[in-house]
C-alpha cells in the first residue's frame, strides 16, 4: 500500500523538528521540545479525521489490537471471534493476553460471515473482531446486531482499510474500538506505528495507561505518576509520529488516486466473462487499495495467477497459498508452536484447527486474486496493466 510511495519533503521536515529538539520520546522533557509534541498532534488530528472522540497512538497495528482488547477488559479465557482470512497479528494480539481466538468462515465479502459468527458464540465469547482485509469491510450492520443481542464488543481491525467508510462513518469508528496500522506498507505510514480509536472515555483512559507501563499521565512529573494497573510498553516514538503527521495530510489525495486507478482496471476486468468481484456491503465504500476478484474455480485461479506473473503483472496476490494471511499457512498456530508456555485457557479451549472444517472459506479464497493498486502509476501504465491482466486471465479461461 502506497504510503512509502509519497515520502518526501513534508515527512523530512516533520522528522527534522524532532531531531533538532533532540527529544525522541513522546513523554517528558517539556523544556527541550521547542513546542513539538508530534504524537499528541497526530492523535488529535487522526481522531478528528476518523470522527472519533479519542485516539491512542502505539508502536504497531499488532500493538493496537492488543491495547484495544486489554482496554476493554479482554483477558485469559475470553473468546474473540475472528476470520480465517487476515494477518497473523489478529490471533497474536488475542493470545498475547491469554485470550482464545475462535476462527470462523468468511463469505463473499472476504471477511466474517455473520451466520458463522452467530454459530460460534459461547458463554465465554467477549468480542467479535472483523478484519477489513484488502481495503473493504465486513457486513458491519449484521455484526453490530449480533453484538448488541449478545452484549459483545465490536472491535474493527481496519489496518488495511483506512479511508473506507460504512454508512458514512470511517471504518474503525463504527464499532466500540477500531485499530489501524502505519507500518511501511500501509496506506499511510509512520515507518512503524499503529492507533486505537474509540468514543469510550473509559477505553481511552485504559489504552493510554496500558500502552505505557500503567502510567496515569497525571501532572508533569513522570517520576511522580502513579500506576492504576499493570501495563506494558507499546509506546510510539516522536520520530514515527512525525512521519505520520505528514502522511495524514496526504491521505485524501492517496485515496482519490487509488480510486481512479482501481476504477480503470475494474472496468476492463468487468468485460471478462467468468470474472466476478468481491461484495462490498450495502452502505459501504472501500478504500480502493486492492481490486479483489473471483475466478470460476481454484484451478482457473491458480493458472490465472501464474499467467499474470509470467506476463510481468506484479503485485497480484493469491492469498490461498500465502503463509501470512490465510489459515492454511498458519501451521504454527494450528499446532500451538510457542517459545513460551501458553496459558491453560488457550490450550484447553482453542479449536482443533487441523481438523476444523473451513471449506466455506476455502471456496472463496481458492478462487480469489487480489491486485494491489499503486498510486505512482501513470494513467498509461494503469491502462496497460489492465489490458495485460485481461489478456493473461482470458488465456486460461
mmCIF file of C-alpha atoms in Angstrom:
data_model
loop_
_atom_site.group_PDB
_atom_site.id
_atom_site.type_symbol
_atom_site.label_atom_id
_atom_site.label_comp_id
_atom_site.label_asym_id
_atom_site.label_seq_id
_atom_site.Cartn_x
_atom_site.Cartn_y
_atom_site.Cartn_z
ATOM 1 C CA UNK A 1 0.000 0.000 0.000
ATOM 2 C CA UNK A 2 1.233 3.404 -1.005
ATOM 3 C CA UNK A 3 2.415 5.443 1.989
ATOM 4 C CA UNK A 4 6.046 4.844 1.125
ATOM 5 C CA UNK A 5 5.390 5.943 -2.457
ATOM 6 C CA UNK A 6 4.771 9.535 -1.395
ATOM 7 C CA UNK A 7 7.527 10.013 1.184
ATOM 8 C CA UNK A 8 9.093 13.427 0.621
ATOM 9 C CA UNK A 9 9.999 16.857 1.955
ATOM 10 C CA UNK A 10 6.949 17.070 4.212
ATOM 11 C CA UNK A 11 7.960 13.972 6.179
ATOM 12 C CA UNK A 12 11.586 15.109 6.373
ATOM 13 C CA UNK A 13 10.517 18.474 7.764
ATOM 14 C CA UNK A 14 8.407 16.899 10.497
ATOM 15 C CA UNK A 15 11.179 14.452 11.442
ATOM 16 C CA UNK A 16 13.758 17.243 11.446
ATOM 17 C CA UNK A 17 11.667 19.128 14.021
ATOM 18 C CA UNK A 18 12.160 16.176 16.345
ATOM 19 C CA UNK A 19 15.856 15.745 15.582
ATOM 20 C CA UNK A 20 16.560 19.423 16.194
ATOM 21 C CA UNK A 21 14.877 19.274 19.595
ATOM 22 C CA UNK A 22 16.643 16.028 20.437
ATOM 23 C CA UNK A 23 13.541 14.650 22.197
ATOM 24 C CA UNK A 24 12.609 11.352 20.591
ATOM 25 C CA UNK A 25 10.311 10.155 23.392
ATOM 26 C CA UNK A 26 6.674 11.216 23.434
ATOM 27 C CA UNK A 27 6.605 11.861 27.192
ATOM 28 C CA UNK A 28 8.537 14.344 29.345
ATOM 29 C CA UNK A 29 11.416 16.704 28.579
ATOM 30 C CA UNK A 30 8.954 19.547 28.187
ATOM 31 C CA UNK A 31 11.531 22.338 28.219
ATOM 32 C CA UNK A 32 13.633 20.831 25.442
ATOM 33 C CA UNK A 33 10.863 20.254 22.891
ATOM 34 C CA UNK A 34 10.605 23.682 21.285
ATOM 35 C CA UNK A 35 6.850 23.185 21.413
ATOM 36 C CA UNK A 36 6.905 19.954 19.388
ATOM 37 C CA UNK A 37 4.546 17.191 20.590
ATOM 38 C CA UNK A 38 4.247 15.058 17.473
ATOM 39 C CA UNK A 39 2.402 12.086 18.981
ATOM 40 C CA UNK A 40 -0.173 14.337 20.643
ATOM 41 C CA UNK A 41 -0.620 16.286 17.406
ATOM 42 C CA UNK A 42 -1.137 13.123 15.366
ATOM 43 C CA UNK A 43 -3.637 11.741 17.896
ATOM 44 C CA UNK A 44 -5.734 14.896 17.826
ATOM 45 C CA UNK A 45 -5.730 15.156 14.036
ATOM 46 C CA UNK A 46 -6.352 11.463 13.453
ATOM 47 C CA UNK A 47 -9.261 11.320 15.908
ATOM 48 C CA UNK A 48 -10.877 14.201 14.045
ATOM 49 C CA UNK A 49 -10.272 12.533 10.687
ATOM 50 C CA UNK A 50 -11.800 9.291 11.948
ATOM 51 C CA UNK A 51 -14.778 11.090 13.542
ATOM 52 C CA UNK A 52 -13.901 9.614 16.934
ATOM 53 C CA UNK A 53 -13.548 11.176 20.355
ATOM 54 C CA UNK A 54 -10.224 9.552 21.202
ATOM 55 C CA UNK A 55 -7.073 8.219 19.531
ATOM 56 C CA UNK A 56 -4.175 6.416 21.164
ATOM 57 C CA UNK A 57 -1.015 6.011 19.120
ATOM 58 C CA UNK A 58 1.041 2.879 19.703
ATOM 59 C CA UNK A 59 4.055 1.146 18.224
ATOM 60 C CA UNK A 60 2.308 -1.059 15.631
ATOM 61 C CA UNK A 61 -1.003 -2.356 14.359
ATOM 62 C CA UNK A 62 -0.425 -5.515 16.386
ATOM 63 C CA UNK A 63 0.091 -3.397 19.486
ATOM 64 C CA UNK A 64 -3.091 -1.504 18.663
ATOM 65 C CA UNK A 65 -5.124 -4.715 18.678
ATOM 66 C CA UNK A 66 -3.559 -5.874 21.942
ATOM 67 C CA UNK A 67 -4.063 -2.497 23.637
ATOM 68 C CA UNK A 68 -7.651 -2.238 22.368
ATOM 69 C CA UNK A 69 -8.548 -5.690 23.680
ATOM 70 C CA UNK A 70 -6.881 -5.060 27.033
ATOM 71 C CA UNK A 71 -8.503 -1.642 27.404
ATOM 72 C CA UNK A 72 -11.910 -3.308 27.109
ATOM 73 C CA UNK A 73 -11.045 -5.962 29.672
ATOM 74 C CA UNK A 74 -10.455 -8.929 27.366
ATOM 75 C CA UNK A 75 -8.145 -11.438 29.026
ATOM 76 C CA UNK A 76 -7.428 -15.035 29.935
ATOM 77 C CA UNK A 77 -10.113 -17.435 28.768
ATOM 78 C CA UNK A 78 -12.202 -14.837 26.950
ATOM 79 C CA UNK A 79 -13.028 -15.846 23.386
ATOM 80 C CA UNK A 80 -12.583 -13.485 20.452
ATOM 81 C CA UNK A 81 -14.189 -14.404 17.141
ATOM 82 C CA UNK A 82 -12.003 -13.617 14.119
ATOM 83 C CA UNK A 83 -11.881 -14.592 10.412
ATOM 84 C CA UNK A 84 -9.807 -17.246 8.672
ATOM 85 C CA UNK A 85 -8.515 -14.614 6.229
ATOM 86 C CA UNK A 86 -6.476 -11.946 7.999
ATOM 87 C CA UNK A 87 -2.899 -11.268 9.074
ATOM 88 C CA UNK A 88 -1.214 -13.301 11.803
ATOM 89 C CA UNK A 89 -1.344 -10.256 14.100
ATOM 90 C CA UNK A 90 -5.038 -10.905 14.697
ATOM 91 C CA UNK A 91 -4.543 -14.131 16.645
ATOM 92 C CA UNK A 92 -1.180 -12.991 18.053
ATOM 93 C CA UNK A 93 -2.785 -9.996 19.764
ATOM 94 C CA UNK A 94 -5.548 -12.152 21.239
ATOM 95 C CA UNK A 95 -3.240 -14.888 22.503
ATOM 96 C CA UNK A 96 -0.775 -12.400 23.988
ATOM 97 C CA UNK A 97 -3.462 -11.581 26.547
ATOM 98 C CA UNK A 98 -4.211 -15.237 27.275
ATOM 99 C CA UNK A 99 -7.498 -14.933 25.413
ATOM 100 C CA UNK A 100 -8.644 -17.517 22.891
ATOM 101 C CA UNK A 101 -9.023 -16.860 19.163
ATOM 102 C CA UNK A 102 -12.066 -18.516 17.613
ATOM 103 C CA UNK A 103 -11.677 -18.730 13.838
ATOM 104 C CA UNK A 104 -14.788 -18.764 11.676
ATOM 105 C CA UNK A 105 -15.552 -18.769 7.962
ATOM 106 C CA UNK A 106 -15.642 -15.800 5.632
ATOM 107 C CA UNK A 107 -18.214 -15.079 2.932
ATOM 108 C CA UNK A 108 -18.096 -13.197 -0.379
ATOM 109 C CA UNK A 109 -17.044 -10.008 1.422
ATOM 110 C CA UNK A 110 -13.793 -11.902 2.180
ATOM 111 C CA UNK A 111 -14.479 -11.091 5.821
ATOM 112 C CA UNK A 112 -16.537 -12.547 8.663
ATOM 113 C CA UNK A 113 -19.690 -14.407 7.709
ATOM 114 C CA UNK A 114 -22.316 -13.181 10.225
ATOM 115 C CA UNK A 115 -24.036 -16.584 10.250
ATOM 116 C CA UNK A 116 -20.773 -18.316 11.110
ATOM 117 C CA UNK A 117 -20.154 -15.735 13.822
ATOM 118 C CA UNK A 118 -23.551 -16.322 15.436
ATOM 119 C CA UNK A 119 -22.967 -20.082 15.428
ATOM 120 C CA UNK A 120 -19.598 -19.675 17.162
ATOM 121 C CA UNK A 121 -20.817 -17.684 20.159
ATOM 122 C CA UNK A 122 -20.444 -19.372 23.567
ATOM 123 C CA UNK A 123 -20.814 -18.109 27.145
ATOM 124 C CA UNK A 124 -17.086 -17.251 27.007
ATOM 125 C CA UNK A 125 -17.325 -15.056 23.906
ATOM 126 C CA UNK A 126 -16.312 -11.476 24.722
ATOM 127 C CA UNK A 127 -15.561 -9.826 21.400
ATOM 128 C CA UNK A 128 -16.156 -10.023 17.656
ATOM 129 C CA UNK A 129 -13.203 -8.842 15.592
ATOM 130 C CA UNK A 130 -13.973 -8.238 11.904
ATOM 131 C CA UNK A 131 -10.851 -7.632 9.818
ATOM 132 C CA UNK A 132 -11.364 -5.282 6.884
ATOM 133 C CA UNK A 133 -8.852 -7.024 4.624
ATOM 134 C CA UNK A 134 -7.586 -5.539 1.364
ATOM 135 C CA UNK A 135 -9.447 -2.264 1.721
ATOM 136 C CA UNK A 136 -13.053 -3.375 2.190
ATOM 137 C CA UNK A 137 -15.300 -4.170 5.099
ATOM 138 C CA UNK A 138 -17.252 -6.859 6.830
ATOM 139 C CA UNK A 139 -21.034 -6.722 6.972
ATOM 140 C CA UNK A 140 -20.835 -4.364 9.924
ATOM 141 C CA UNK A 141 -24.564 -3.784 10.335
ATOM 142 C CA UNK A 142 -25.234 -7.502 10.787
ATOM 143 C CA UNK A 143 -22.273 -7.919 13.138
ATOM 144 C CA UNK A 144 -23.408 -4.928 15.214
ATOM 145 C CA UNK A 145 -26.836 -6.530 15.618
ATOM 146 C CA UNK A 146 -25.181 -9.723 16.847
ATOM 147 C CA UNK A 147 -23.009 -7.788 19.300
ATOM 148 C CA UNK A 148 -25.982 -5.865 20.658
ATOM 149 C CA UNK A 149 -28.017 -9.072 21.009
ATOM 150 C CA UNK A 150 -25.306 -10.896 22.957
ATOM 151 C CA UNK A 151 -23.706 -7.890 24.713
ATOM 152 C CA UNK A 152 -20.381 -8.318 22.930
ATOM 153 C CA UNK A 153 -17.636 -5.917 21.957
ATOM 154 C CA UNK A 154 -17.249 -4.992 18.285
ATOM 155 C CA UNK A 155 -13.571 -4.357 17.554
ATOM 156 C CA UNK A 156 -12.765 -3.336 13.983
ATOM 157 C CA UNK A 157 -9.354 -4.241 12.610
ATOM 158 C CA UNK A 158 -9.103 -1.566 9.915
ATOM 159 C CA UNK A 159 -5.344 -1.869 9.466
ATOM 160 C CA UNK A 160 -5.677 -2.402 5.698
ATOM 161 C CA UNK A 161 -8.737 -0.225 5.144
ATOM 162 C CA UNK A 162 -8.054 3.304 6.353
ATOM 163 C CA UNK A 163 -10.192 5.708 4.352
ATOM 164 C CA UNK A 164 -13.012 3.272 3.683
ATOM 165 C CA UNK A 165 -16.461 4.075 5.057
ATOM 166 C CA UNK A 166 -19.653 2.333 6.144
ATOM 167 C CA UNK A 167 -22.959 4.179 6.416
ATOM 168 C CA UNK A 168 -20.965 7.390 6.116
ATOM 169 C CA UNK A 169 -18.678 6.558 9.042
ATOM 170 C CA UNK A 170 -14.939 5.954 8.651
ATOM 171 C CA UNK A 171 -14.037 2.292 9.010
ATOM 172 C CA UNK A 172 -12.785 1.757 12.542
ATOM 173 C CA UNK A 173 -15.300 4.195 14.025
ATOM 174 C CA UNK A 174 -18.407 2.007 13.656
ATOM 175 C CA UNK A 175 -17.633 -0.421 16.465
ATOM 176 C CA UNK A 176 -16.648 0.052 20.105
ATOM 177 C CA UNK A 177 -12.985 0.259 19.145
ATOM 178 C CA UNK A 178 -11.047 0.494 15.882
ATOM 179 C CA UNK A 179 -7.432 -0.332 15.123
ATOM 180 C CA UNK A 180 -5.023 0.839 12.427
ATOM 181 C CA UNK A 181 -1.512 0.025 11.273
ATOM 182 C CA UNK A 182 1.007 2.548 9.976
ATOM 183 C CA UNK A 183 3.831 0.187 9.053
ATOM 184 C CA UNK A 184 5.913 0.742 5.947
ATOM 185 C CA UNK A 185 3.468 -0.865 3.521
ATOM 186 C CA UNK A 186 0.181 0.624 4.698
ATOM 187 C CA UNK A 187 -1.916 3.336 3.032
ATOM 188 C CA UNK A 188 -0.167 5.897 5.202
ATOM 189 C CA UNK A 189 2.975 5.041 7.113
ATOM 190 C CA UNK A 190 4.883 6.058 10.219
ATOM 191 C CA UNK A 191 7.612 3.543 9.349
ATOM 192 C CA UNK A 192 6.241 1.572 12.297
ATOM 193 C CA UNK A 193 3.157 2.524 14.259
ATOM 194 C CA UNK A 194 -0.495 1.952 14.980
ATOM 195 C CA UNK A 195 -3.551 3.576 16.516
ATOM 196 C CA UNK A 196 -6.637 2.761 18.573
ATOM 197 C CA UNK A 197 -9.748 4.908 18.204
ATOM 198 C CA UNK A 198 -12.845 4.886 20.395
ATOM 199 C CA UNK A 199 -15.686 7.054 21.639
ATOM 200 C CA UNK A 200 -15.465 5.481 25.094
ATOM 201 C CA UNK A 201 -13.738 7.622 27.716
ATOM 202 C CA UNK A 202 -13.127 4.503 29.812
ATOM 203 C CA UNK A 203 -11.448 2.580 26.999
ATOM 204 C CA UNK A 204 -9.422 5.648 26.027
ATOM 205 C CA UNK A 205 -8.034 6.116 29.548
ATOM 206 C CA UNK A 206 -7.284 2.401 29.831
ATOM 207 C CA UNK A 207 -5.497 2.376 26.467
ATOM 208 C CA UNK A 208 -3.449 5.456 27.383
ATOM 209 C CA UNK A 209 -2.289 3.823 30.582
ATOM 210 C CA UNK A 210 -1.845 0.258 29.339
ATOM 211 C CA UNK A 211 0.463 1.217 26.462
ATOM 212 C CA UNK A 212 2.865 2.978 28.849
ATOM 213 C CA UNK A 213 3.506 0.633 31.778
ATOM 214 C CA UNK A 214 0.270 1.642 33.525
ATOM 215 C CA UNK A 215 1.303 5.299 33.975
ATOM 216 C CA UNK A 216 -1.646 7.534 34.832
ATOM 217 C CA UNK A 217 -0.097 10.522 32.953
ATOM 218 C CA UNK A 218 -1.359 12.944 35.602
ATOM 219 C CA UNK A 219 0.725 16.092 36.098
ATOM 220 C CA UNK A 220 4.062 16.985 34.517
ATOM 221 C CA UNK A 221 6.436 14.918 36.667
ATOM 222 C CA UNK A 222 6.699 11.473 35.068
ATOM 223 C CA UNK A 223 8.501 10.097 38.104
ATOM 224 C CA UNK A 224 5.604 11.062 40.350
ATOM 225 C CA UNK A 225 2.914 9.376 38.257
ATOM 226 C CA UNK A 226 1.005 6.504 39.815
ATOM 227 C CA UNK A 227 0.149 3.182 38.235
ATOM 228 C CA UNK A 228 -3.570 2.369 38.492
ATOM 229 C CA UNK A 229 -2.990 -1.042 36.927
ATOM 230 C CA UNK A 230 -0.406 -3.157 35.159
ATOM 231 C CA UNK A 231 0.677 -2.134 31.699
ATOM 232 C CA UNK A 232 3.397 -2.725 29.124
ATOM 233 C CA UNK A 233 5.446 -0.707 26.660
ATOM 234 C CA UNK A 234 3.676 -0.200 23.365
ATOM 235 C CA UNK A 235 4.656 3.478 23.006
ATOM 236 C CA UNK A 236 5.270 5.157 19.676
ATOM 237 C CA UNK A 237 8.301 7.425 19.269
ATOM 238 C CA UNK A 238 8.155 11.079 18.277
ATOM 239 C CA UNK A 239 10.087 10.246 15.092
ATOM 240 C CA UNK A 240 7.456 7.767 13.933
ATOM 241 C CA UNK A 241 4.605 10.082 14.870
ATOM 242 C CA UNK A 242 6.259 12.922 12.963
ATOM 243 C CA UNK A 243 6.249 10.888 9.754
ATOM 244 C CA UNK A 244 2.591 10.090 10.335
ATOM 245 C CA UNK A 245 1.596 13.755 10.624
ATOM 246 C CA UNK A 246 2.900 14.474 7.126
ATOM 247 C CA UNK A 247 1.409 11.285 5.732
ATOM 248 C CA UNK A 248 -2.041 12.004 7.173
ATOM 249 C CA UNK A 249 -2.097 15.283 5.251
ATOM 250 C CA UNK A 250 -1.725 13.221 2.054
ATOM 251 C CA UNK A 251 -4.442 10.659 2.793
ATOM 252 C CA UNK A 252 -7.238 12.230 0.767
ATOM 253 C CA UNK A 253 -5.004 12.569 -2.295
ATOM 254 C CA UNK A 254 -3.859 8.949 -1.906
ATOM 255 C CA UNK A 255 -7.434 7.695 -1.692
ATOM 256 C CA UNK A 256 -8.506 9.679 -4.744
ATOM 257 C CA UNK A 257 -5.661 8.276 -6.849
ATOM 258 C CA UNK A 258 -6.351 4.744 -5.630
ATOM 259 C CA UNK A 259 -9.999 5.043 -6.633
ATOM 260 C CA UNK A 260 -9.088 6.391 -10.078
ATOM 261 C CA UNK A 261 -6.593 3.597 -10.800
ATOM 262 C CA UNK A 262 -8.877 0.914 -9.319
ATOM 263 C CA UNK A 263 -11.768 2.048 -11.499
ATOM 264 C CA UNK A 264 -9.739 1.916 -14.702
ATOM 265 C CA UNK A 265 -8.638 -1.661 -14.044
ATOM 266 C CA UNK A 266 -12.009 -2.871 -12.807
ATOM 267 C CA UNK A 267 -13.856 -1.549 -15.854
ATOM 268 C CA UNK A 268 -11.565 -3.608 -18.073
ATOM 269 C CA UNK A 269 -11.853 -6.793 -15.984
ATOM 270 C CA UNK A 270 -15.645 -6.448 -15.866
ATOM 271 C CA UNK A 271 -15.695 -7.253 -19.586
ATOM 272 C CA UNK A 272 -14.263 -10.733 -18.954
ATOM 273 C CA UNK A 273 -16.886 -13.463 -18.769
ATOM 274 C CA UNK A 274 -16.193 -15.599 -15.719
ATOM 275 C CA UNK A 275 -14.692 -12.828 -13.562
ATOM 276 C CA UNK A 276 -16.780 -11.600 -10.619
ATOM 277 C CA UNK A 277 -15.943 -9.284 -7.768
ATOM 278 C CA UNK A 278 -15.875 -9.180 -4.015
ATOM 279 C CA UNK A 279 -19.100 -7.948 -2.449
ATOM 280 C CA UNK A 280 -18.987 -4.607 -0.686
ATOM 281 C CA UNK A 281 -21.841 -4.457 1.874
ATOM 282 C CA UNK A 282 -24.642 -2.029 1.089
ATOM 283 C CA UNK A 283 -23.794 1.370 2.548
ATOM 284 C CA UNK A 284 -20.063 0.753 2.332
ATOM 285 C CA UNK A 285 -17.258 2.193 0.225
ATOM 286 C CA UNK A 286 -13.892 0.515 0.148
ATOM 287 C CA UNK A 287 -10.624 2.459 0.158
ATOM 288 C CA UNK A 288 -9.637 1.001 -3.241
ATOM 289 C CA UNK A 289 -6.206 -0.243 -2.102
ATOM 290 C CA UNK A 290 -6.831 -3.651 -3.718
ATOM 291 C CA UNK A 291 -9.013 -4.923 -6.537
ATOM 292 C CA UNK A 292 -10.299 -8.307 -5.362
ATOM 293 C CA UNK A 293 -11.911 -10.625 -7.884
ATOM 294 C CA UNK A 294 -13.081 -14.209 -8.176
ATOM 295 C CA UNK A 295 -12.428 -16.744 -10.931
ATOM 296 C CA UNK A 296 -14.709 -19.722 -11.633
ATOM 297 C CA UNK A 297 -12.607 -22.360 -9.877
ATOM 298 C CA UNK A 298 -9.445 -22.986 -7.894
ATOM 299 C CA UNK A 299 -7.781 -24.496 -10.955
ATOM 300 C CA UNK A 300 -8.507 -21.443 -13.076
ATOM 301 C CA UNK A 301 -7.413 -19.064 -10.324
ATOM 302 C CA UNK A 302 -4.107 -20.896 -9.940
ATOM 303 C CA UNK A 303 -3.483 -20.769 -13.679
ATOM 304 C CA UNK A 304 -4.505 -17.122 -13.864
ATOM 305 C CA UNK A 305 -2.160 -16.134 -11.061
ATOM 306 C CA UNK A 306 0.703 -17.886 -12.828
ATOM 307 C CA UNK A 307 -0.233 -16.292 -16.155
ATOM 308 C CA UNK A 308 -0.294 -12.833 -14.566
ATOM 309 C CA UNK A 309 3.165 -13.345 -13.122
ATOM 310 C CA UNK A 310 4.550 -14.672 -16.401
ATOM 311 C CA UNK A 311 3.059 -11.646 -18.172
ATOM 312 C CA UNK A 312 5.003 -9.305 -15.922
ATOM 313 C CA UNK A 313 1.965 -8.119 -13.945
ATOM 314 C CA UNK A 314 3.424 -7.708 -10.464
ATOM 315 C CA UNK A 315 1.616 -7.215 -7.147
ATOM 316 C CA UNK A 316 -1.146 -9.755 -7.759
ATOM 317 C CA UNK A 317 -1.665 -11.968 -4.727
ATOM 318 C CA UNK A 318 -3.119 -15.445 -4.387
ATOM 319 C CA UNK A 319 -3.809 -15.484 -0.665
ATOM 320 C CA UNK A 320 -4.967 -19.099 -0.616
ATOM 321 C CA UNK A 321 -1.353 -20.299 -0.619
ATOM 322 C CA UNK A 322 0.106 -17.297 1.225
ATOM 323 C CA UNK A 323 1.852 -18.128 4.516
ATOM 324 C CA UNK A 324 0.906 -14.876 6.240
ATOM 325 C CA UNK A 325 -2.759 -14.274 5.529
ATOM 326 C CA UNK A 326 -4.794 -17.480 5.479
ATOM 327 C CA UNK A 327 -5.404 -20.353 7.883
ATOM 328 C CA UNK A 328 -3.773 -22.870 5.523
ATOM 329 C CA UNK A 329 -0.379 -21.229 6.115
ATOM 330 C CA UNK A 330 -0.605 -20.953 9.894
ATOM 331 C CA UNK A 331 0.965 -24.251 10.868
ATOM 332 C CA UNK A 332 2.482 -22.629 13.977
ATOM 333 C CA UNK A 333 -0.989 -21.644 15.174
ATOM 334 C CA UNK A 334 -2.655 -24.919 14.272
ATOM 335 C CA UNK A 335 -0.038 -26.840 16.265
ATOM 336 C CA UNK A 336 0.422 -24.202 19.003
ATOM 337 C CA UNK A 337 4.151 -23.853 18.467
ATOM 338 C CA UNK A 338 5.286 -21.293 21.013
ATOM 339 C CA UNK A 339 8.612 -20.325 22.573
ATOM 340 C CA UNK A 340 6.885 -19.778 25.910
ATOM 341 C CA UNK A 341 4.249 -21.858 27.645
ATOM 342 C CA UNK A 342 0.762 -20.896 26.554
ATOM 343 C CA UNK A 343 -1.996 -20.251 29.052
ATOM 344 C CA UNK A 344 -4.052 -23.230 30.121
ATOM 345 C CA UNK A 345 -7.132 -21.422 28.828
ATOM 346 C CA UNK A 346 -5.712 -21.324 25.303
ATOM 347 C CA UNK A 347 -4.588 -24.948 25.395
ATOM 348 C CA UNK A 348 -7.903 -26.176 26.771
ATOM 349 C CA UNK A 349 -10.307 -24.025 24.759
ATOM 350 C CA UNK A 350 -8.812 -23.482 21.314
ATOM 351 C CA UNK A 351 -10.301 -25.309 18.343
ATOM 352 C CA UNK A 352 -8.585 -28.279 16.778
ATOM 353 C CA UNK A 353 -7.567 -26.150 13.817
ATOM 354 C CA UNK A 354 -6.041 -29.083 11.954
ATOM 355 C CA UNK A 355 -9.457 -30.707 11.733
ATOM 356 C CA UNK A 356 -11.910 -27.799 11.712
ATOM 357 C CA UNK A 357 -13.949 -27.568 8.532
ATOM 358 C CA UNK A 358 -13.193 -24.279 6.780
ATOM 359 C CA UNK A 359 -14.409 -25.452 3.381
ATOM 360 C CA UNK A 360 -16.667 -22.409 3.002
ATOM 361 C CA UNK A 361 -13.657 -20.138 3.394
ATOM 362 C CA UNK A 362 -11.660 -22.323 1.011
ATOM 363 C CA UNK A 363 -14.388 -21.972 -1.598
ATOM 364 C CA UNK A 364 -13.876 -18.200 -1.650
ATOM 365 C CA UNK A 365 -10.151 -17.908 -1.043
ATOM 366 C CA UNK A 366 -9.163 -20.558 -3.565
ATOM 367 C CA UNK A 367 -10.843 -18.510 -6.304
ATOM 368 C CA UNK A 368 -9.629 -15.062 -5.200
ATOM 369 C CA UNK A 369 -6.893 -12.924 -6.722
ATOM 370 C CA UNK A 370 -6.085 -9.507 -5.264
ATOM 371 C CA UNK A 371 -4.387 -6.827 -7.320
ATOM 372 C CA UNK A 372 -2.609 -4.125 -5.373
ATOM 373 C CA UNK A 373 -3.407 -0.590 -6.509
ATOM 374 C CA UNK A 374 -0.378 1.687 -6.595
ATOM 375 C CA UNK A 375 -0.594 5.446 -6.832
ATOM 376 C CA UNK A 376 2.700 6.019 -8.587
ATOM 377 C CA UNK A 377 1.444 4.573 -11.869
ATOM 378 C CA UNK A 378 0.761 6.945 -14.731
ATOM 379 C CA UNK A 379 -2.640 6.664 -16.388
ATOM 380 C CA UNK A 380 -0.984 4.987 -19.358
ATOM 381 C CA UNK A 381 0.676 2.448 -17.059
ATOM 382 C CA UNK A 382 -2.643 1.683 -15.375
ATOM 383 C CA UNK A 383 -4.362 1.134 -18.725
ATOM 384 C CA UNK A 384 -1.513 -1.072 -19.938
ATOM 385 C CA UNK A 385 -1.705 -3.073 -16.714
ATOM 386 C CA UNK A 386 -5.447 -3.545 -17.118
ATOM 387 C CA UNK A 387 -5.076 -4.842 -20.672
ATOM 388 C CA UNK A 388 -2.201 -7.135 -19.659
ATOM 389 C CA UNK A 389 -4.327 -8.543 -16.836
ATOM 390 C CA UNK A 390 -7.251 -9.097 -19.188
ATOM 391 C CA UNK A 391 -5.101 -10.905 -21.716
ATOM 392 C CA UNK A 392 -3.479 -13.129 -19.071
ATOM 393 C CA UNK A 393 -6.794 -14.059 -17.455
ATOM 394 C CA UNK A 394 -8.525 -14.752 -20.758
ATOM 395 C CA UNK A 395 -5.676 -17.049 -21.747
ATOM 396 C CA UNK A 396 -6.685 -19.533 -19.046
ATOM 397 C CA UNK A 397 -10.465 -19.259 -19.192
#
